[in-house]
């Protein structure tokens, strides 16, 4: 059975208290995990520490912490500490993010993202296990230290986010899980083949790599409003967040649509860009509409072989009440 999770919103939340309330609702509704993204809003570590204190059972994770703004050893320390703070409920999701955030916000050069991600996984694994950090990689050469407190009894799993074939292959070969985002059902199945290939290269079973799909979701009694919010969300990511999402859509058969959305957004006509998210594309990438419509749409994704969890991600423009309504409507028991 496919687990139900949530991706916490990074926009439209007036306080950490609001994020905690969403997480507490998800816990009470039976969701398995709450993922905290980290972009240019609240940082994931402080927020997750707060959530660990205010919840009891729901599992917590980063999706994603990028591999440029913190050193791999620091991310290892952080993962070990959050595993302690959450009483063993933490899962670390990492990935390159993209040039728009890494260069424009962090001021770092977006170089060798795949190699960097692989070295981060290898270094973090050694840190959270309490091993002496002797490492000689292409990017990092480290020596002389080990974690200065007892490592967690159960090391936190390390997941990798990726959209392209090579990044997904890397997750299959080295990580404990793969975080997928902005995929059609057919596009996800194609990348799952890359994951299986990576697992074979790593002499592992694909069943040992947990696959979680971040799925834009908005479910309201006013189905038209829900669909418009989801379309706004998708148009922003395709139009304003660099080339990653556009290239991913192109690989999935929507090249013309992705290029037109991006060009229209860049011209300054955001409303026209949103209008280009037609029903077929919206239904291929998101779950949006009335509760009855959304539950039927969700089955298209939860029936995909090899997918372990669907993490509902709320549109950027969704209000607190929109999010609460969506969490309630899509609760696992419904």
GROMACS .gro file of N, CA and C in nm, residues 192-268:
model
  231
  192UNK      N    1   1.167   0.521  -1.297
  192UNK     CA    2   1.182   0.405  -1.210
  192UNK      C    3   1.269   0.298  -1.275
  193UNK      N    4   1.269   0.291  -1.407
  193UNK     CA    5   1.361   0.201  -1.477
  193UNK      C    6   1.506   0.243  -1.452
  194UNK      N    7   1.532   0.374  -1.450
  194UNK     CA    8   1.667   0.423  -1.420
  194UNK      C    9   1.705   0.390  -1.276
  195UNK      N   10   1.609   0.400  -1.185
  195UNK     CA   11   1.636   0.367  -1.046
  195UNK      C   12   1.675   0.220  -1.033
  196UNK      N   13   1.602   0.134  -1.102
  196UNK     CA   14   1.633  -0.010  -1.096
  196UNK      C   15   1.771  -0.038  -1.155
  197UNK      N   16   1.805   0.034  -1.262
  197UNK     CA   17   1.938   0.017  -1.321
  197UNK      C   18   2.046   0.059  -1.222
  198UNK      N   19   2.023   0.171  -1.153
  198UNK     CA   20   2.119   0.216  -1.053
  198UNK      C   21   2.135   0.115  -0.941
  199UNK      N   22   2.023   0.057  -0.898
  199UNK     CA   23   2.031  -0.044  -0.792
  199UNK      C   24   2.112  -0.164  -0.837
  200UNK      N   25   2.096  -0.204  -0.963
  200UNK     CA   26   2.174  -0.316  -1.017
  200UNK      C   27   2.323  -0.282  -1.017
  201UNK      N   28   2.357  -0.158  -1.055
  201UNK     CA   29   2.498  -0.117  -1.055
  201UNK      C   30   2.557  -0.120  -0.914
  202UNK      N   31   2.473  -0.091  -0.815
  202UNK     CA   32   2.519  -0.091  -0.677
  202UNK      C   33   2.504  -0.226  -0.610
  203UNK      N   34   2.468  -0.329  -0.688
  203UNK     CA   35   2.448  -0.464  -0.635
  203UNK      C   36   2.348  -0.462  -0.520
  204UNK      N   37   2.237  -0.394  -0.543
  204UNK     CA   38   2.133  -0.380  -0.442
  204UNK      C   39   1.999  -0.421  -0.502
  205UNK      N   40   1.902  -0.439  -0.415
  205UNK     CA   41   1.766  -0.463  -0.461
  205UNK      C   42   1.693  -0.329  -0.474
  206UNK      N   43   1.620  -0.306  -0.583
  206UNK     CA   44   1.541  -0.183  -0.593
  206UNK      C   45   1.441  -0.168  -0.479
  207UNK      N   46   1.400  -0.280  -0.420
  207UNK     CA   47   1.304  -0.275  -0.309
  207UNK      C   48   1.364  -0.207  -0.186
  208UNK      N   49   1.497  -0.196  -0.181
  208UNK     CA   50   1.563  -0.133  -0.067
  208UNK      C   51   1.571   0.019  -0.082
  209UNK      N   52   1.526   0.071  -0.195
  209UNK     CA   53   1.530   0.216  -0.220
  209UNK      C   54   1.387   0.269  -0.215
  210UNK      N   55   1.358   0.349  -0.115
  210UNK     CA   56   1.221   0.399  -0.095
  210UNK      C   57   1.192   0.515  -0.190
  211UNK      N   58   1.083   0.507  -0.263
  211UNK     CA   59   1.049   0.608  -0.363
  211UNK      C   60   0.930   0.690  -0.314
  212UNK      N   61   0.950   0.822  -0.308
  212UNK     CA   62   0.846   0.914  -0.264
  212UNK      C   63   0.824   1.018  -0.373
  213UNK      N   64   0.699   1.038  -0.413
  213UNK     CA   65   0.663   1.135  -0.515
  213UNK      C   66   0.598   1.257  -0.451
  214UNK      N   67   0.657   1.375  -0.474
  214UNK     CA   68   0.595   1.500  -0.433
  214UNK      C   69   0.491   1.538  -0.538
  215UNK      N   70   0.364   1.541  -0.497
  215UNK     CA   71   0.253   1.557  -0.592
  215UNK      C   72   0.173   1.682  -0.557
  216UNK      N   73   0.175   1.785  -0.642
  216UNK     CA   74   0.092   1.903  -0.616
  216UNK      C   75  -0.053   1.863  -0.594
  217UNK      N   76  -0.114   1.918  -0.489
  217UNK     CA   77  -0.248   1.873  -0.452
  217UNK      C   78  -0.327   1.988  -0.391
  218UNK      N   79  -0.447   2.007  -0.440
  218UNK     CA   80  -0.538   2.104  -0.382
  218UNK      C   81  -0.680   2.051  -0.397
  219UNK      N   82  -0.748   2.031  -0.284
  219UNK     CA   83  -0.878   1.966  -0.285
  219UNK      C   84  -0.975   2.052  -0.205
  220UNK      N   85  -1.075   2.106  -0.275
  220UNK     CA   86  -1.171   2.196  -0.213
  220UNK      C   87  -1.310   2.165  -0.266
  221UNK      N   88  -1.411   2.204  -0.190
  221UNK     CA   89  -1.547   2.191  -0.241
  221UNK      C   90  -1.565   2.272  -0.369
  222UNK      N   91  -1.494   2.386  -0.376
  222UNK     CA   92  -1.489   2.466  -0.499
  222UNK      C   93  -1.379   2.409  -0.587
  223UNK      N   94  -1.414   2.312  -0.669
  223UNK     CA   95  -1.315   2.242  -0.750
  223UNK      C   96  -1.244   2.332  -0.849
  224UNK      N   97  -1.313   2.431  -0.904
  224UNK     CA   98  -1.249   2.522  -1.000
  224UNK      C   99  -1.139   2.602  -0.933
  225UNK      N  100  -1.164   2.650  -0.813
  225UNK     CA  101  -1.061   2.724  -0.739
  225UNK      C  102  -0.940   2.634  -0.711
  226UNK      N  103  -0.967   2.512  -0.671
  226UNK     CA  104  -0.857   2.419  -0.643
  226UNK      C  105  -0.771   2.397  -0.767
  227UNK      N  106  -0.833   2.380  -0.880
  227UNK     CA  107  -0.759   2.354  -1.004
  227UNK      C  108  -0.681   2.479  -1.047
  228UNK      N  109  -0.739   2.596  -1.027
  228UNK     CA  110  -0.667   2.718  -1.062
  228UNK      C  111  -0.544   2.739  -0.975
  229UNK      N  112  -0.555   2.710  -0.845
  229UNK     CA  113  -0.439   2.721  -0.757
  229UNK      C  114  -0.329   2.624  -0.798
  230UNK      N  115  -0.367   2.503  -0.834
  230UNK     CA  116  -0.268   2.404  -0.878
  230UNK      C  117  -0.203   2.447  -1.009
  231UNK      N  118  -0.279   2.503  -1.101
  231UNK     CA  119  -0.224   2.551  -1.227
  231UNK      C  120  -0.127   2.667  -1.205
  232UNK      N  121  -0.161   2.758  -1.115
  232UNK     CA  122  -0.070   2.867  -1.081
  232UNK      C  123   0.063   2.813  -1.030
  233UNK      N  124   0.055   2.713  -0.945
  233UNK     CA  125   0.174   2.652  -0.886
  233UNK      C  126   0.265   2.592  -0.994
  234UNK      N  127   0.206   2.515  -1.083
  234UNK     CA  128   0.284   2.450  -1.188
  234UNK      C  129   0.344   2.552  -1.284
  235UNK      N  130   0.267   2.655  -1.320
  235UNK     CA  131   0.317   2.756  -1.412
  235UNK      C  132   0.437   2.829  -1.352
  236UNK      N  133   0.434   2.855  -1.222
  236UNK     CA  134   0.547   2.920  -1.156
  236UNK      C  135   0.674   2.835  -1.166
  237UNK      N  136   0.662   2.706  -1.136
  237UNK     CA  137   0.781   2.621  -1.138
  237UNK      C  138   0.837   2.603  -1.279
  238UNK      N  139   0.749   2.590  -1.377
  238UNK     CA  140   0.797   2.576  -1.514
  238UNK      C  141   0.851   2.708  -1.566
  239UNK      N  142   0.787   2.818  -1.529
  239UNK     CA  143   0.823   2.946  -1.586
  239UNK      C  144   0.930   3.023  -1.512
  240UNK      N  145   0.940   3.005  -1.380
  240UNK     CA  146   1.026   3.093  -1.301
  240UNK      C  147   1.143   3.025  -1.232
  241UNK      N  148   1.150   2.893  -1.235
  241UNK     CA  149   1.251   2.823  -1.156
  241UNK      C  150   1.360   2.759  -1.242
  242UNK      N  151   1.405   2.830  -1.344
  242UNK     CA  152   1.515   2.780  -1.424
  242UNK      C  153   1.470   2.674  -1.524
  243UNK      N  154   1.568   2.593  -1.568
  243UNK     CA  155   1.541   2.499  -1.678
  243UNK      C  156   1.507   2.358  -1.632
  244UNK      N  157   1.529   2.325  -1.505
  244UNK     CA  158   1.513   2.187  -1.460
  244UNK      C  159   1.373   2.133  -1.486
  245UNK      N  160   1.272   2.207  -1.445
  245UNK     CA  161   1.135   2.159  -1.459
  245UNK      C  162   1.094   2.156  -1.605
  246UNK      N  163   1.140   2.256  -1.680
  246UNK     CA  164   1.108   2.258  -1.823
  246UNK      C  165   1.169   2.138  -1.894
  247UNK      N  166   1.292   2.106  -1.865
  247UNK     CA  167   1.358   1.991  -1.927
  247UNK      C  168   1.291   1.860  -1.885
  248UNK      N  169   1.250   1.853  -1.759
  248UNK     CA  170   1.183   1.732  -1.712
  248UNK      C  171   1.052   1.711  -1.788
  249UNK      N  172   0.974   1.818  -1.806
  249UNK     CA  173   0.850   1.806  -1.881
  249UNK      C  174   0.875   1.768  -2.026
  250UNK      N  175   0.981   1.825  -2.084
  250UNK     CA  176   1.015   1.792  -2.223
  250UNK      C  177   1.043   1.643  -2.237
  251UNK      N  178   1.115   1.584  -2.140
  251UNK     CA  179   1.144   1.441  -2.145
  251UNK      C  180   1.017   1.357  -2.135
  252UNK      N  181   0.911   1.417  -2.079
  252UNK     CA  182   0.787   1.343  -2.057
  252UNK      C  183   0.680   1.372  -2.163
  253UNK      N  184   0.723   1.433  -2.274
  253UNK     CA  185   0.631   1.452  -2.385
  253UNK      C  186   0.561   1.586  -2.391
  254UNK      N  187   0.603   1.678  -2.306
  254UNK     CA  188   0.538   1.809  -2.303
  254UNK      C  189   0.637   1.922  -2.337
  255UNK      N  190   0.726   1.897  -2.431
  255UNK     CA  191   0.829   1.996  -2.462
  255UNK      C  192   0.770   2.127  -2.514
  256UNK      N  193   0.679   2.120  -2.610
  256UNK     CA  194   0.621   2.241  -2.667
  256UNK      C  195   0.547   2.321  -2.562
  257UNK      N  196   0.470   2.251  -2.480
  257UNK     CA  197   0.393   2.320  -2.376
  257UNK      C  198   0.486   2.385  -2.274
  258UNK      N  199   0.592   2.313  -2.233
  258UNK     CA  200   0.683   2.366  -2.133
  258UNK      C  201   0.755   2.490  -2.186
  259UNK      N  202   0.800   2.486  -2.310
  259UNK     CA  203   0.869   2.602  -2.367
  259UNK      C  204   0.776   2.722  -2.380
  260UNK      N  205   0.652   2.697  -2.416
  260UNK     CA  206   0.557   2.807  -2.431
  260UNK      C  207   0.523   2.869  -2.296
  261UNK      N  208   0.504   2.785  -2.195
  261UNK     CA  209   0.477   2.836  -2.061
  261UNK      C  210   0.593   2.922  -2.012
  262UNK      N  211   0.717   2.871  -2.029
  262UNK     CA  212   0.835   2.944  -1.983
  262UNK      C  213   0.850   3.077  -2.056
  263UNK      N  214   0.830   3.076  -2.187
  263UNK     CA  215   0.845   3.199  -2.265
  263UNK      C  216   0.738   3.301  -2.227
  264UNK      N  217   0.617   3.255  -2.206
  264UNK     CA  218   0.508   3.345  -2.170
  264UNK      C  219   0.530   3.405  -2.032
  265UNK      N  220   0.575   3.322  -1.939
  265UNK     CA  221   0.605   3.372  -1.804
  265UNK      C  222   0.717   3.476  -1.810
  266UNK      N  223   0.822   3.445  -1.887
  266UNK     CA  224   0.935   3.538  -1.898
  266UNK      C  225   0.895   3.671  -1.961
  267UNK      N  226   0.792   3.670  -2.044
  267UNK     CA  227   0.746   3.794  -2.106
  267UNK      C  228   0.671   3.883  -2.009
  268UNK      N  229   0.640   3.829  -1.891
  268UNK     CA  230   0.570   3.906  -1.790
  268UNK      C  231   0.421   3.880  -1.782
   0.00000   0.00000   0.00000
